[in-house]
PDB file of C-alpha atoms in Angstrom:
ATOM      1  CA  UNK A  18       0.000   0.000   0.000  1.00 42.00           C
ATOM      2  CA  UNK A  19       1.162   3.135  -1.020  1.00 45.00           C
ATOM      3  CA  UNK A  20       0.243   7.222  -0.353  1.00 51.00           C
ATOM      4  CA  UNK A  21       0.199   6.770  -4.540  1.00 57.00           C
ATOM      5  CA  UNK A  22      -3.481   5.232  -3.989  1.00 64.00           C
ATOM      6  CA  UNK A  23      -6.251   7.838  -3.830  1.00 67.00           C
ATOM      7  CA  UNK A  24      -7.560   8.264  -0.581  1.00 69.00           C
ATOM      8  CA  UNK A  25     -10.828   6.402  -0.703  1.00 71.00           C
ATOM      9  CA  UNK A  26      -9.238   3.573  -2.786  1.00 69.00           C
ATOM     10  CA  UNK A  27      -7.561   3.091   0.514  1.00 74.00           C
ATOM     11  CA  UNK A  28      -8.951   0.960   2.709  1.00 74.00           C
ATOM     12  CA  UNK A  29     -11.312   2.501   5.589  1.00 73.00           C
ATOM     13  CA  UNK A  30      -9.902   2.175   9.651  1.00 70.00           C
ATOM     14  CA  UNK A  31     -11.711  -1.008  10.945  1.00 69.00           C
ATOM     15  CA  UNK A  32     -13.038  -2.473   7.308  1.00 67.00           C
ATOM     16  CA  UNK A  33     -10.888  -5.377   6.777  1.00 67.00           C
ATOM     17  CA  UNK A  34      -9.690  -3.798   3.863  1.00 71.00           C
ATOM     18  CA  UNK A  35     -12.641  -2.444   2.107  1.00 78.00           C
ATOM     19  CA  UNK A  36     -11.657   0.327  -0.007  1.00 82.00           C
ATOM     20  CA  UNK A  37     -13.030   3.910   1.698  1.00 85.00           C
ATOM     21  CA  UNK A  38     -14.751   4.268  -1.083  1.00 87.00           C
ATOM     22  CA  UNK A  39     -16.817   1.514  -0.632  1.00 89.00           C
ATOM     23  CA  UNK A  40     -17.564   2.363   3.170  1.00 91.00           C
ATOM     24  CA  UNK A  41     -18.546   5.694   2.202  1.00 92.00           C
ATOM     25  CA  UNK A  42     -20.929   3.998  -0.798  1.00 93.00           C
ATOM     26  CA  UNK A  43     -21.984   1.586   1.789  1.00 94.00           C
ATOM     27  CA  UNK A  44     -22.671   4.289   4.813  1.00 95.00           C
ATOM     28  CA  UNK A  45     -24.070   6.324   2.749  1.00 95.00           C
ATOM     29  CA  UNK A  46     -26.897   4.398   1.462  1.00 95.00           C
ATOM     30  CA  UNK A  47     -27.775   3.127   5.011  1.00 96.00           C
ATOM     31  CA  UNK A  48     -27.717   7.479   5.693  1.00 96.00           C
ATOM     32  CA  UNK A  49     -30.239   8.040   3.018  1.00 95.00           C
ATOM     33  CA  UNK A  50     -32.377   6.031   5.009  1.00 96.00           C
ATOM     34  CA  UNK A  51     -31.500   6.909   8.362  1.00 95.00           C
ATOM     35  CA  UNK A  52     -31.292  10.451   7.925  1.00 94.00           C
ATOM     36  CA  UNK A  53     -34.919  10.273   6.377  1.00 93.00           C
ATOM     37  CA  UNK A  54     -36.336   8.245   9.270  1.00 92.00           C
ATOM     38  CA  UNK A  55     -34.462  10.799  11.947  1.00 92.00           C
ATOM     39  CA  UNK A  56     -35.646  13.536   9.966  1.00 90.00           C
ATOM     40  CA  UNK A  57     -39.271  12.601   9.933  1.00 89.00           C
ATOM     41  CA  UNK A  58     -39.076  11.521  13.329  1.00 88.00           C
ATOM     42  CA  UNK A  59     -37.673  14.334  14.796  1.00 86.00           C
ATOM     43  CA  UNK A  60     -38.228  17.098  12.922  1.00 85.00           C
ATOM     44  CA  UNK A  61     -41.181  16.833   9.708  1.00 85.00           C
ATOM     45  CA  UNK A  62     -44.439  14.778  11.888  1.00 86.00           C
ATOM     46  CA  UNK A  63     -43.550  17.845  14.582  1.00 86.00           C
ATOM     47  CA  UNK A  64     -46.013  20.484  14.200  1.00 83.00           C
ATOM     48  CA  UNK A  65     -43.128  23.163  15.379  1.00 81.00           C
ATOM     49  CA  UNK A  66     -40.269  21.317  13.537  1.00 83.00           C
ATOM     50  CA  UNK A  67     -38.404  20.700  16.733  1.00 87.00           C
ATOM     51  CA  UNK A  68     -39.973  19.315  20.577  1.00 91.00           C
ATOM     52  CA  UNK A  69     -40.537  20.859  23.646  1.00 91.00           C
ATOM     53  CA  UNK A  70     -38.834  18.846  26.665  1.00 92.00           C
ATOM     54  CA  UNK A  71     -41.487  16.934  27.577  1.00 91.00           C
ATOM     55  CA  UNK A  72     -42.060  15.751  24.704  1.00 90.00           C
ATOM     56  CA  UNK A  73     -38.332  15.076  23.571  1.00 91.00           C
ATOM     57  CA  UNK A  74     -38.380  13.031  26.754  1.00 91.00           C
ATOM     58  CA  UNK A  75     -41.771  11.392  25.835  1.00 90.00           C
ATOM     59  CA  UNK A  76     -40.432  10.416  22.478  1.00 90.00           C
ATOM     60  CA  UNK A  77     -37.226   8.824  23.997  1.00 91.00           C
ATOM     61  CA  UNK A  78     -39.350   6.329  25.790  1.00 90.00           C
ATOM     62  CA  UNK A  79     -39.908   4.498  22.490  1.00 92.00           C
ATOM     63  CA  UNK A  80     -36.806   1.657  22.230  1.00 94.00           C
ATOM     64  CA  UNK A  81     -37.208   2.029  18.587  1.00 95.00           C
ATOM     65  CA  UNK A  82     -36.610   5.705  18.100  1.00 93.00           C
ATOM     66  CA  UNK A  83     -33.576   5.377  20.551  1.00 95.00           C
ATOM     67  CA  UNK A  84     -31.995   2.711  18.688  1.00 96.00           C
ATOM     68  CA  UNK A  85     -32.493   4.479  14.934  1.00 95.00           C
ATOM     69  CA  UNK A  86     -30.962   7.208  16.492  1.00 95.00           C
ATOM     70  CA  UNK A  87     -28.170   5.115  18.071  1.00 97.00           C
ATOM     71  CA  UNK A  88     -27.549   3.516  14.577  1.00 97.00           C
ATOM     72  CA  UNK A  89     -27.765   6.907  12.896  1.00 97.00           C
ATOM     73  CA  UNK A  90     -25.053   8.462  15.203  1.00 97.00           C
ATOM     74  CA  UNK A  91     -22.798   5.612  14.796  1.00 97.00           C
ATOM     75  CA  UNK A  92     -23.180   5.656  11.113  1.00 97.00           C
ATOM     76  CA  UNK A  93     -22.994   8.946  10.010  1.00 97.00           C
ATOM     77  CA  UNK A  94     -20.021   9.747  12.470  1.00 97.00           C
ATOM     78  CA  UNK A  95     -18.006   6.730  10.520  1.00 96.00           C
ATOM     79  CA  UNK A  96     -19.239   8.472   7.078  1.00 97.00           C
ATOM     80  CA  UNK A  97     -18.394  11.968   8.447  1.00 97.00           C
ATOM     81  CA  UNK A  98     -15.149  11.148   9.677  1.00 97.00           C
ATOM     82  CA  UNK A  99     -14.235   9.006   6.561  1.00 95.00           C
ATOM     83  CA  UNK A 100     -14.777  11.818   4.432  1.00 95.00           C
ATOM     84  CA  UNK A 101     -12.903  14.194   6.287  1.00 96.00           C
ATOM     85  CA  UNK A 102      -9.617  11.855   6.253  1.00 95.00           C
ATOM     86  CA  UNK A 103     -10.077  11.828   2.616  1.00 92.00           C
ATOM     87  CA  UNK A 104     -10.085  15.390   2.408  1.00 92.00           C
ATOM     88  CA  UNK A 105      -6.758  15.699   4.923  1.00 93.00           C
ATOM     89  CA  UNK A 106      -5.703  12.965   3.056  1.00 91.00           C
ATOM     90  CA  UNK A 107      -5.585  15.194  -0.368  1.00 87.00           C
ATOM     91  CA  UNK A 108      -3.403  17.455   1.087  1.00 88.00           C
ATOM     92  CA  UNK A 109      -0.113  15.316   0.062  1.00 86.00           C
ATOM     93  CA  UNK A 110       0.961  14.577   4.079  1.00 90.00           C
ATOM     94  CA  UNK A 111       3.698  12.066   4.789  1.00 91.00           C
ATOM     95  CA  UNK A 112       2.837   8.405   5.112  1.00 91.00           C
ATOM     96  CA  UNK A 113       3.585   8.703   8.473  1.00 94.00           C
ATOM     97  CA  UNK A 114       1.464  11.769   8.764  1.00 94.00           C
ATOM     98  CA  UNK A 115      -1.464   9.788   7.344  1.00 93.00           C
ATOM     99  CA  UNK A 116      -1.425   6.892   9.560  1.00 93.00           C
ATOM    100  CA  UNK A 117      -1.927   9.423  12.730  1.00 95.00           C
ATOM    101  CA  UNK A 118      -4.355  11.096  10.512  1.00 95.00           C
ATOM    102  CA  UNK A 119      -6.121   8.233  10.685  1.00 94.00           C
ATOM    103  CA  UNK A 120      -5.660   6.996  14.330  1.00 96.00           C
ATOM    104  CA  UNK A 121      -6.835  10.238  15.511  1.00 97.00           C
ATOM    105  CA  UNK A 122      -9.892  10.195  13.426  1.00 97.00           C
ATOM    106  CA  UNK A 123     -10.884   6.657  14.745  1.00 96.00           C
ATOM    107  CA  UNK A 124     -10.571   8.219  18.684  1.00 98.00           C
ATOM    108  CA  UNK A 125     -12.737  11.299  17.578  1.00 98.00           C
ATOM    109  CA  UNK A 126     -15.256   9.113  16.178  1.00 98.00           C
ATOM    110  CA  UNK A 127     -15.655   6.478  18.928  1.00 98.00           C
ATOM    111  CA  UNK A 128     -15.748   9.424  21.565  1.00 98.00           C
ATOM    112  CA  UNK A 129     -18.109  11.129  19.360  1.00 98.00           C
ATOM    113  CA  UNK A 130     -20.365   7.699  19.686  1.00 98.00           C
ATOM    114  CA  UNK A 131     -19.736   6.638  23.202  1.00 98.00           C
ATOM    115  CA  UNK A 132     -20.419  10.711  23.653  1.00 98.00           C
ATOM    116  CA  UNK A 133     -23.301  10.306  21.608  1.00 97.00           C
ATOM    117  CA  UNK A 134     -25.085   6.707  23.548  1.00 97.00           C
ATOM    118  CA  UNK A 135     -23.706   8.414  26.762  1.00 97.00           C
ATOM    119  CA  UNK A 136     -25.831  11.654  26.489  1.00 96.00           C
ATOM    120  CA  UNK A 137     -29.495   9.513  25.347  1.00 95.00           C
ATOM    121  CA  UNK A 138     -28.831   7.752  28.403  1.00 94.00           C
ATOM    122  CA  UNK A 139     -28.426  10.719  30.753  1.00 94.00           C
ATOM    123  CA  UNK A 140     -31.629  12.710  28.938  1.00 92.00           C
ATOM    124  CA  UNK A 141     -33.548   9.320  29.208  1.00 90.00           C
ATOM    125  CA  UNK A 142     -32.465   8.629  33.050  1.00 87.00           C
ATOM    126  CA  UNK A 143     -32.793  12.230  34.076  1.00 80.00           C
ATOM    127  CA  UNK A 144     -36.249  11.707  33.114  1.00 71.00           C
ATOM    128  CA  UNK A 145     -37.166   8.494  34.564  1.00 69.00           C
TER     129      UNK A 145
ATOM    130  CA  UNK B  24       8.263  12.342   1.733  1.00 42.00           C
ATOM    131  CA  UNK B  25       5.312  13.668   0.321  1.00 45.00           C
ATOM    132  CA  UNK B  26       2.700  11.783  -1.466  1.00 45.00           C
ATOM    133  CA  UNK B  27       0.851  12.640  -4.763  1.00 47.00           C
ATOM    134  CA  UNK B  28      -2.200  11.601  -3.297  1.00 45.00           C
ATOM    135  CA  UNK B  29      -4.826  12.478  -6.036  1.00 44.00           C
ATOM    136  CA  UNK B  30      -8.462  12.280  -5.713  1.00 48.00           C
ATOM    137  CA  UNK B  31     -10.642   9.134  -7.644  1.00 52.00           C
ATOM    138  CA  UNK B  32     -13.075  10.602 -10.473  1.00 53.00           C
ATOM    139  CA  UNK B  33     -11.556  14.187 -10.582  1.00 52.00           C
ATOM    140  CA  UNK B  34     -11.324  15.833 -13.107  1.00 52.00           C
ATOM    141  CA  UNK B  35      -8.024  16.431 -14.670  1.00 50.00           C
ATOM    142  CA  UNK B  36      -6.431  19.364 -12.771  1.00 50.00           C
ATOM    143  CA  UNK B  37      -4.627  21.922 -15.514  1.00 49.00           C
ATOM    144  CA  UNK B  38      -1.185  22.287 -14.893  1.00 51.00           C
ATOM    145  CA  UNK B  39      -1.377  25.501 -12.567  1.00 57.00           C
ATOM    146  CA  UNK B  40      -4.023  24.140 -10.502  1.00 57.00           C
ATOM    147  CA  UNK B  41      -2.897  24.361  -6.692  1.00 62.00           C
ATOM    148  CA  UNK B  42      -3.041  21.878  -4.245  1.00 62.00           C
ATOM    149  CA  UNK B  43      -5.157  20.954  -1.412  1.00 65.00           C
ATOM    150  CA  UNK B  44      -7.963  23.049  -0.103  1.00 68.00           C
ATOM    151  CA  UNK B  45      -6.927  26.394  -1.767  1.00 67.00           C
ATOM    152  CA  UNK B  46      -6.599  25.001  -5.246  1.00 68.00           C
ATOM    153  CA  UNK B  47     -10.716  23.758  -4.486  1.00 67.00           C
ATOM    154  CA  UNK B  48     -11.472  27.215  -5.664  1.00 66.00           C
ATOM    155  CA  UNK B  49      -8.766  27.940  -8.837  1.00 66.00           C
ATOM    156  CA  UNK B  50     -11.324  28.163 -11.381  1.00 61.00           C
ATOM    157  CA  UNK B  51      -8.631  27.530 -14.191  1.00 63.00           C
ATOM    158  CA  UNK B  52      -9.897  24.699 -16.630  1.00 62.00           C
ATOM    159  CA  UNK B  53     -12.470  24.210 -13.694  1.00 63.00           C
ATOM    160  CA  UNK B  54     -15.146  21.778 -15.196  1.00 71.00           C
ATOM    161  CA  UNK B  55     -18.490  20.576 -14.263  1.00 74.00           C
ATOM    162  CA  UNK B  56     -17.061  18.073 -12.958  1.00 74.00           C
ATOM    163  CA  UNK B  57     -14.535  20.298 -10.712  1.00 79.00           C
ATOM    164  CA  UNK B  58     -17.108  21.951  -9.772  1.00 83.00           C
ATOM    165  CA  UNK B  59     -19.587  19.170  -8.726  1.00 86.00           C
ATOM    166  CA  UNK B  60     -16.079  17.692  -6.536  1.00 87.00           C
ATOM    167  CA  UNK B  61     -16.019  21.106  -4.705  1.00 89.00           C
ATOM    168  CA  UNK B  62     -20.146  21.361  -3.708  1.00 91.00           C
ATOM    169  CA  UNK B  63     -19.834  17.783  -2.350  1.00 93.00           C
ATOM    170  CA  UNK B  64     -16.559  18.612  -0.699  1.00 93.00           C
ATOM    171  CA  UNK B  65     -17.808  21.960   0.888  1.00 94.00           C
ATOM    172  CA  UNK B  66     -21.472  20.353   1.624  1.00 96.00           C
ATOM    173  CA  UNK B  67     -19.800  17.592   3.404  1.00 96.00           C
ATOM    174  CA  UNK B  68     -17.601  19.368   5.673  1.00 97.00           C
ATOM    175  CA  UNK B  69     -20.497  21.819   6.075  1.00 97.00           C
ATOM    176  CA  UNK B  70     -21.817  18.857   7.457  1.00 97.00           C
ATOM    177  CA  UNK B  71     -19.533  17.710   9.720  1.00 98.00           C
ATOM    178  CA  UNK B  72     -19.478  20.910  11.656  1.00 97.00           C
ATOM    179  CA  UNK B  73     -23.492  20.467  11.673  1.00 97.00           C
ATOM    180  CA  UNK B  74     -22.891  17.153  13.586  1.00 97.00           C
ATOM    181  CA  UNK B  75     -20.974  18.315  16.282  1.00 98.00           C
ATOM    182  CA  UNK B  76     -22.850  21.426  16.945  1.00 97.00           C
ATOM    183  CA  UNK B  77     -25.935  19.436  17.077  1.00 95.00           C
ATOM    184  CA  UNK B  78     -24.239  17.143  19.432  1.00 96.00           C
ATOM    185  CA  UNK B  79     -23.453  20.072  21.607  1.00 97.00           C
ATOM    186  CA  UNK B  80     -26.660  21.869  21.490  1.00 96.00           C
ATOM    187  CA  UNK B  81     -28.631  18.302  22.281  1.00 95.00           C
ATOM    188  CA  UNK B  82     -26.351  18.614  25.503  1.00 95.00           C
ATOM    189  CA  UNK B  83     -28.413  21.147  26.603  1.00 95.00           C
ATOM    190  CA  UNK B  84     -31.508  18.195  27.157  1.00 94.00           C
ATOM    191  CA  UNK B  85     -29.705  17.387  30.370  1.00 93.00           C
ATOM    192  CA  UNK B  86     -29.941  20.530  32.324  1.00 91.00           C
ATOM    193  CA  UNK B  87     -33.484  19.970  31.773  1.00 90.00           C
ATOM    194  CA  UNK B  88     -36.458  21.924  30.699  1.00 93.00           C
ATOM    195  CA  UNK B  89     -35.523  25.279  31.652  1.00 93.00           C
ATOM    196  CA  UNK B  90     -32.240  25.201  29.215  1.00 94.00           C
ATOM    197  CA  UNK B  91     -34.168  23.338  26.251  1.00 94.00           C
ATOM    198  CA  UNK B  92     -37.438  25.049  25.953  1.00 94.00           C
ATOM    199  CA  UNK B  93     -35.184  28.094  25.799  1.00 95.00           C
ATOM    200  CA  UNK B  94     -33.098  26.867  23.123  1.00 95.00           C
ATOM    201  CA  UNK B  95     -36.370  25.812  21.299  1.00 94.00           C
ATOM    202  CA  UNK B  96     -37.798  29.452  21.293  1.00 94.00           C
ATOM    203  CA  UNK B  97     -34.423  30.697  19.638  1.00 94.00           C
ATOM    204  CA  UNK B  98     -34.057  28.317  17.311  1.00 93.00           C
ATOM    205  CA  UNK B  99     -37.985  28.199  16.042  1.00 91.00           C
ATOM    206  CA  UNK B 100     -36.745  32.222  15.576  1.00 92.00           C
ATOM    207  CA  UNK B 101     -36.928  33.355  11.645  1.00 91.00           C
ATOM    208  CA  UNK B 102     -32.810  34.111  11.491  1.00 92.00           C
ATOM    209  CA  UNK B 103     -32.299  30.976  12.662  1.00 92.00           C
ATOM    210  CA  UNK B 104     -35.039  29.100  10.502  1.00 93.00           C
ATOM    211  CA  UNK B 105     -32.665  30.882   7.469  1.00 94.00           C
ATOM    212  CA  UNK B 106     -29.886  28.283   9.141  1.00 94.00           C
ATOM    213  CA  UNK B 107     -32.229  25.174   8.723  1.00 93.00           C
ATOM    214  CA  UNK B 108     -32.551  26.645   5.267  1.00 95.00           C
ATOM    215  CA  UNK B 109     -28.982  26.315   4.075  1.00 96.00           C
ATOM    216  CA  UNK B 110     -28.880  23.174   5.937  1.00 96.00           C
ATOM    217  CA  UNK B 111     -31.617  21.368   4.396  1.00 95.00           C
ATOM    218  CA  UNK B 112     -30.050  22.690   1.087  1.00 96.00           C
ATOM    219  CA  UNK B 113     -26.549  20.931   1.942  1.00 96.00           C
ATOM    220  CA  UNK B 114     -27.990  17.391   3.191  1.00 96.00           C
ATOM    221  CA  UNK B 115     -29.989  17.291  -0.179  1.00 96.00           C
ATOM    222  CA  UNK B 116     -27.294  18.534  -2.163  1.00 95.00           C
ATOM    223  CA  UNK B 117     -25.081  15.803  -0.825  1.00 96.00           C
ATOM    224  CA  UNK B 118     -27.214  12.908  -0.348  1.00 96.00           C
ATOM    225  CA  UNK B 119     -28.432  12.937  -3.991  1.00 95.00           C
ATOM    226  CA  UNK B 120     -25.165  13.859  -5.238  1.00 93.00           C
ATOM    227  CA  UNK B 121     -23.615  11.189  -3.424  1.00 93.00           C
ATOM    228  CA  UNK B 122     -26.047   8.894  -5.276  1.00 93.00           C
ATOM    229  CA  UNK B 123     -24.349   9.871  -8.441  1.00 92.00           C
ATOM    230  CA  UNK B 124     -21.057   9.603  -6.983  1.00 90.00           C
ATOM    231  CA  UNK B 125     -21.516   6.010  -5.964  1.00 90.00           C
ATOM    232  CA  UNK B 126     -23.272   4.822  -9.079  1.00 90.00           C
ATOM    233  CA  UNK B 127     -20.542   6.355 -11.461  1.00 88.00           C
ATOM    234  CA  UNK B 128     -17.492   4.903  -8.689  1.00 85.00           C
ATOM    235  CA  UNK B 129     -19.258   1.249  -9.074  1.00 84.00           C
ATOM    236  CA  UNK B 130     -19.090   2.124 -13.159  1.00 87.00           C
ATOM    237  CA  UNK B 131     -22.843   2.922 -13.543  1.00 88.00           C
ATOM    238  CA  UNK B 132     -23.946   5.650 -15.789  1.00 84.00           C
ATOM    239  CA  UNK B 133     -20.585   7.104 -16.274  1.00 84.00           C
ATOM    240  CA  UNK B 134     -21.727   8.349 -19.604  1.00 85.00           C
ATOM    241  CA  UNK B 135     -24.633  10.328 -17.754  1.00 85.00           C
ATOM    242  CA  UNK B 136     -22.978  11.933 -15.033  1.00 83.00           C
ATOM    243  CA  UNK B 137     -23.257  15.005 -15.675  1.00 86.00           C
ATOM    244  CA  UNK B 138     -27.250  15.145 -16.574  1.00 89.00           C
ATOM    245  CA  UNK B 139     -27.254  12.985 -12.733  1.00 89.00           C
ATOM    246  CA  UNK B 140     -25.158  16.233 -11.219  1.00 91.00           C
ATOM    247  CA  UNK B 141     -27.629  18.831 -13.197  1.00 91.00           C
ATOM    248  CA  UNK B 142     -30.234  16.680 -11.497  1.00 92.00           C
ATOM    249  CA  UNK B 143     -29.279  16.300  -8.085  1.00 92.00           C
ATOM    250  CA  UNK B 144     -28.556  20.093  -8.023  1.00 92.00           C
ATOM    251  CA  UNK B 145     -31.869  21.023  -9.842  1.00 94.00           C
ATOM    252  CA  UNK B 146     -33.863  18.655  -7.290  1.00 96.00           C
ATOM    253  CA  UNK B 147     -32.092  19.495  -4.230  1.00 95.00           C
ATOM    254  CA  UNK B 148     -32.828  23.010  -5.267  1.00 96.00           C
ATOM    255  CA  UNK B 149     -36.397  22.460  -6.170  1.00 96.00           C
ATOM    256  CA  UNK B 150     -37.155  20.951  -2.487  1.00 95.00           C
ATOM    257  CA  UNK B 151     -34.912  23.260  -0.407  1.00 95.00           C
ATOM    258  CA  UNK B 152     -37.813  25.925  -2.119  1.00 95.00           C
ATOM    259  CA  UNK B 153     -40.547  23.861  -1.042  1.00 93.00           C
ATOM    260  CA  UNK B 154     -39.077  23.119   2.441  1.00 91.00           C
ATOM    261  CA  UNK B 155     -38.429  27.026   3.046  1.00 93.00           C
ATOM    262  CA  UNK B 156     -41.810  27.596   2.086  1.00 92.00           C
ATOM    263  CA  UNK B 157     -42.808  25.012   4.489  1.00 88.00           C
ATOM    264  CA  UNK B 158     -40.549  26.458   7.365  1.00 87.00           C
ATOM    265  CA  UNK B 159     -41.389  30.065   6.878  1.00 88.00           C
ATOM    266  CA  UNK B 160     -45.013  29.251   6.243  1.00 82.00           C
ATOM    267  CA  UNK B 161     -45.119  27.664   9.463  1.00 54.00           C
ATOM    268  CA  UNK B 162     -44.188  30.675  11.382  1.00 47.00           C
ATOM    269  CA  UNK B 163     -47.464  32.075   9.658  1.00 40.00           C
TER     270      UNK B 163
END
């Protein structure tokens, strides 16, 4: 493997090597749907667009919503974080350079998750 | 040592063209193409900085009512409707132009991607109208 390969004919952190590309093909047909579902579900069947916090907490008590959420978070952070290591990745860094590159971006995304899980279970305990 | 990493499906840079994030916007021999590379690019990390602040302002659901109904009020305000605006403009722009992306990277309609990009950028333009209307109509 060399820095000669285009970023996201790489393979992504974690895929077994997959090429990013793939991933991002992959992640971002499961966002099409999972952004539509969150969007809907959050935001378009909400007469105000948005919740009051009674209801947001109302909402949360449905395991479904919670775990489309869960499953959105985890998926577009991979997709996010993917793209923005090809981006980084454009800029001609070292090899070297690249492979912190990328070990930084997989600790910013699995804090953004466990940040992510961490904070539905605090809104849904506060509540209960 | 520094690599010659190179983007897959862009166009052909002309010989000037500058590197990295600053060359994004050298319009020399700048194609539809180029130009479709830098929306996505821009939309995506656009994005991004949506996700986090999201994640930050959803922080606010743990110091209870008081802090969120707050937020709510502010953010159901018209400058900030303007915001949801733009964003519903990027996630459109991106999600269907992704769909081109990924069809012409497996090898699918290569030979139509650019009527897919006038597309995705016509529809994506077409419903961001609609969904203003729908967010500003709301506010009455």
């Amino acid at each position: 493997m060399t820095t000669d390969q285009p970023a996201l004919e790489r393979p992504a952190a974690g895929s077994r090597g997959i090429p990013a590309f793939v991933v991002q093909v992959v992640t971002g047909v499961a966002l099409l749907v999972l952004l539509a579902l969150h969007m809907v579900a959050q935001h378009f069947i909400v007469p105000t667009g948005l919740r009051f916090y009674d209801d947001v907490i109302a909402w949360l008590g449905n395991p479904v919503v919670v775990a489309v959420e869960v499953a959105f978070l985890g998926t577009v952070t991979y997709h996010a974080l993917l793209g923005v290591r090809a981006i980084l990745f454009d800029f001609g860094f070292s090899e070297r350079t690249e492979r912190r590159i990328t070990n930084v971006l997989v600790v910013v995304g699995i804090v953004t998750v466990v940040y992510g899980v961490a904070l539905l279970a605090a809104i849904i305990n506060a509540a209960s | 040592m520094a690599s010659t990493t190179v983007e897959p499906r862009r166009p052909e840079p002309g010989p000037a063209r500058r590197r990295g994030f600053v060359g994004w916007f050298d319009p020399r021999g700048r194609r539809l193409g180029g130009y479709a590379f830098i929306l996505n690019r821009l939309s995506g990390i656009g994005l991004v900085v949506y996700l986090y602040m999201h994640l930050v302002i959803l922080s606010l659901l743990v110091q209870g009512p008081g802090a969120w109904d707050a937020f709510v009020e502010i953010a159901l305000s018209p400058p900030v409707l303007v915001f949801d605006v733009v964003l519903l403009a990027g996630m459109l722009f991106h999600g269907l132009n992704g769909i081109r992306v990924g069809l012409v990277g497996m090898g699918l309609v290569v030979s139509r991607q650019r009527a897919l990009f006038i597309a995705a950028f016509v529809v994506a333009g077409l419903v961001t109208l609609v969904g203003a209307l729908r967010i500003f109509g709301g506010e009455g």
